[in-house]
Amino acid sequence: MTDTESRLSSRASQETGSEIRVMFERAQAIDDVVRLEIGEPHFDTPVHVVEAAAEAAKGGATHYTSTYGMTELRAAIAEKARTDNGVPVDADGVIVTNGGIEALALALLSVVDPGSEVVLPTPEWTNYAAQVELAGGEPVRVPLSPEDGFDLDADAVIERISDDTAAVVLCRPTNPTGRVYDEESVRAVAEAAADHEAYLVADEVYERLTYEGTRTSAAALGDPEWVLSVNSFSKGYAMTGWRLGWLAGPEDVVDAAHVIRQRLSLCSSSVAQHAGLAALTGPQEPFEEMVDAYRDRRAYALDRTAELPAIDPVAPEGAFYLFCNVSSLEGSSMDVALRLLEEEGVSVTPGTAFGDAGEGYLRLSYATDQETLAAGFDRIESFLAQR
């Protein structure tokens, strides 16, 4: 062996990484950048959560926990799922994970066989297809229509479900578009998946960040025996750095995830788990205030884009992103994102980070503070004025 690539597995050598992180790293190397590329709440974790974690650490809660997670936290998660989201699960159907990313990985590793298919409505979060492939499965992308604002086309998704399908992944509210898929469409997809003995993997990490209507969980709309719920403290609780999430579903799948996890990460941070328990069982007002702030920033971002030429956003019903059509500008979405970064110092995410269906779009995050958001739009306005 003479070259580095020959020492790598085919899996490692074929992995290109996320364009989200490409923009993140490029922005890191530039001074005076307005960061709108990452879904990172600008809020600090509320004080009562931090204090609970600190007290736990001082009290000696610095040791391994069960691979499933702390009993009290699993019970609190199950109670939250039943009460807030209508998901019929108890503590035995919950495993605490290192963020939603590990929850998704454990779900797929537990139900996807090599060569089996996983159906992904697209544009979709970049990790879905990558994790399907790491599990040995084959992503089956179903492009959603921009004319319908990328709403869920149940018929198109159902058409791609077959006896080779292991799972269908639905994110609601969605990343990158912010759409909250219609309940009847989600129910139809869940029923079709169950008919083929395939799981609905419901990515719920943005479920607290819903601005219109109810917060009914996608995981509540299917047969509980064929639904896996992926969730996280990161977005709705401003706890990205704590790396804490959960997977909920049938006990046999959770038990399988438990065994697989012993070979990967063993357990989540004990201190972080105490923080999560405080987040779920303590005062909820700080989290509700965050949602109100995001709602205001969404309105501001939509007002600003309405005044700008060449930018046409999908009106988001949840999450904290604007998915903006910029196809009238010269070049690919990556070209536009790079020019915006280099010429005006604004970092956004090219739509192709979310699959080919995202070409011609940019994703802008309004999770940042109001001042930064305003500065970003001022620079975007300057960028467009020169076109």
CSV table of N, CA and C in Angstrom, one decimal, residues 34 36 304-305 308-311 322 324 326 329 336 340-341 344-348 362-365 372-387:
chain,number,residue,atom,x,y,z
A,34,VAL,N,-21.6,36.5,9.6
A,34,VAL,CA,-22.9,36.3,10.1
A,34,VAL,C,-23.3,34.9,9.9
A,36,LEU,N,-25.7,32.0,9.6
A,36,LEU,CA,-27.1,31.6,9.4
A,36,LEU,C,-27.1,30.1,8.8
A,304,ARG,N,-38.6,40.3,5.7
A,304,ARG,CA,-37.4,40.8,5.0
A,304,ARG,C,-37.3,40.1,3.6
A,305,THR,N,-37.6,38.8,3.5
A,305,THR,CA,-37.5,38.1,2.2
A,305,THR,C,-38.5,38.6,1.3
A,308,LEU,N,-37.1,41.3,-0.8
A,308,LEU,CA,-35.9,41.1,-1.6
A,308,LEU,C,-36.2,40.4,-2.9
A,309,PRO,N,-35.5,40.8,-4.0
A,309,PRO,CA,-35.7,40.1,-5.3
A,309,PRO,C,-34.9,38.8,-5.2
A,310,ALA,N,-35.3,37.9,-6.0
A,310,ALA,CA,-34.6,36.7,-6.3
A,310,ALA,C,-34.6,35.7,-5.1
A,311,ILE,N,-35.3,36.0,-4.0
A,311,ILE,CA,-35.4,35.1,-2.9
A,311,ILE,C,-36.9,34.8,-2.6
A,322,LEU,N,-35.6,29.0,7.0
A,322,LEU,CA,-36.3,29.4,5.7
A,322,LEU,C,-35.6,28.7,4.6
A,324,CYS,N,-35.2,28.8,0.8
A,324,CYS,CA,-35.4,29.9,-0.1
A,324,CYS,C,-35.0,29.6,-1.5
A,326,VAL,N,-33.6,30.4,-4.9
A,326,VAL,CA,-32.7,31.4,-5.4
A,326,VAL,C,-32.3,31.0,-6.9
A,329,LEU,N,-30.7,33.3,-9.6
A,329,LEU,CA,-29.3,33.8,-9.5
A,329,LEU,C,-28.4,32.9,-10.3
A,336,VAL,N,-23.8,30.0,-5.2
A,336,VAL,CA,-24.5,31.2,-4.6
A,336,VAL,C,-24.1,31.3,-3.1
A,340,LEU,N,-21.9,34.4,-1.5
A,340,LEU,CA,-22.5,35.2,-0.4
A,340,LEU,C,-21.5,35.2,0.8
A,341,LEU,N,-20.9,34.1,1.1
A,341,LEU,CA,-19.9,34.0,2.2
A,341,LEU,C,-18.7,34.9,1.9
A,344,GLU,N,-19.9,38.9,1.1
A,344,GLU,CA,-20.7,39.7,2.1
A,344,GLU,C,-20.5,39.1,3.5
A,345,GLY,N,-19.8,38.0,3.7
A,345,GLY,CA,-19.6,37.4,5.0
A,345,GLY,C,-20.9,36.9,5.6
A,346,VAL,N,-21.7,36.3,4.8
A,346,VAL,CA,-22.9,35.6,5.4
A,346,VAL,C,-22.8,34.1,5.0
A,347,SER,N,-22.9,33.3,6.1
A,347,SER,CA,-22.8,31.9,5.9
A,347,SER,C,-24.2,31.3,5.9
A,348,VAL,N,-24.6,30.6,4.8
A,348,VAL,CA,-25.9,29.9,4.7
A,348,VAL,C,-25.6,28.5,4.2
A,362,LEU,N,-31.4,27.9,-0.9
A,362,LEU,CA,-30.6,28.1,0.2
A,362,LEU,C,-31.4,27.9,1.5
A,363,ARG,N,-30.7,27.3,2.5
A,363,ARG,CA,-31.4,27.3,3.8
A,363,ARG,C,-30.8,28.3,4.7
A,364,LEU,N,-31.6,29.2,5.3
A,364,LEU,CA,-31.2,30.2,6.3
A,364,LEU,C,-31.8,29.9,7.6
A,365,SER,N,-31.0,29.9,8.6
A,365,SER,CA,-31.5,29.6,10.0
A,365,SER,C,-31.8,30.9,10.7
A,372,THR,N,-28.3,39.7,15.0
A,372,THR,CA,-27.5,38.9,14.0
A,372,THR,C,-28.4,38.6,12.8
A,373,LEU,N,-29.6,38.3,13.0
A,373,LEU,CA,-30.5,38.0,11.9
A,373,LEU,C,-30.7,39.2,11.0
A,374,ALA,N,-30.9,40.4,11.6
A,374,ALA,CA,-31.0,41.7,10.9
A,374,ALA,C,-29.8,42.0,10.1
A,375,ALA,N,-28.6,41.8,10.7
A,375,ALA,CA,-27.3,42.0,10.0
A,375,ALA,C,-27.2,41.1,8.8
A,376,GLY,N,-27.6,39.9,9.0
A,376,GLY,CA,-27.5,38.9,7.9
A,376,GLY,C,-28.4,39.3,6.7
A,377,PHE,N,-29.6,39.8,7.0
A,377,PHE,CA,-30.5,40.2,5.9
A,377,PHE,C,-30.0,41.5,5.2
A,378,ASP,N,-29.4,42.4,6.0
A,378,ASP,CA,-28.8,43.6,5.4
A,378,ASP,C,-27.7,43.2,4.4
A,379,ARG,N,-26.9,42.3,4.8
A,379,ARG,CA,-25.8,41.8,3.9
A,379,ARG,C,-26.4,41.1,2.7
A,380,ILE,N,-27.4,40.3,2.9
A,380,ILE,CA,-28.0,39.6,1.7
A,380,ILE,C,-28.6,40.6,0.8
A,381,GLU,N,-29.2,41.7,1.3
A,381,GLU,CA,-29.8,42.7,0.5
A,381,GLU,C,-28.7,43.4,-0.3
A,382,SER,N,-27.5,43.7,0.3
A,382,SER,CA,-26.4,44.3,-0.4
A,382,SER,C,-25.9,43.4,-1.5
A,383,PHE,N,-25.9,42.1,-1.2
A,383,PHE,CA,-25.4,41.1,-2.2
A,383,PHE,C,-26.3,41.1,-3.4
A,384,LEU,N,-27.6,41.1,-3.2
A,384,LEU,CA,-28.6,41.1,-4.3
A,384,LEU,C,-28.6,42.4,-5.1
A,385,ALA,N,-28.3,43.5,-4.4
A,385,ALA,CA,-28.3,44.8,-5.1
A,385,ALA,C,-27.2,44.9,-6.1
A,386,GLN,N,-26.1,44.0,-6.0
A,386,GLN,CA,-25.0,44.0,-6.9
A,386,GLN,C,-25.2,43.1,-8.1
A,387,ARG,N,-26.3,42.3,-8.1
A,387,ARG,CA,-26.5,41.3,-9.1
A,387,ARG,C,-27.2,42.0,-10.3
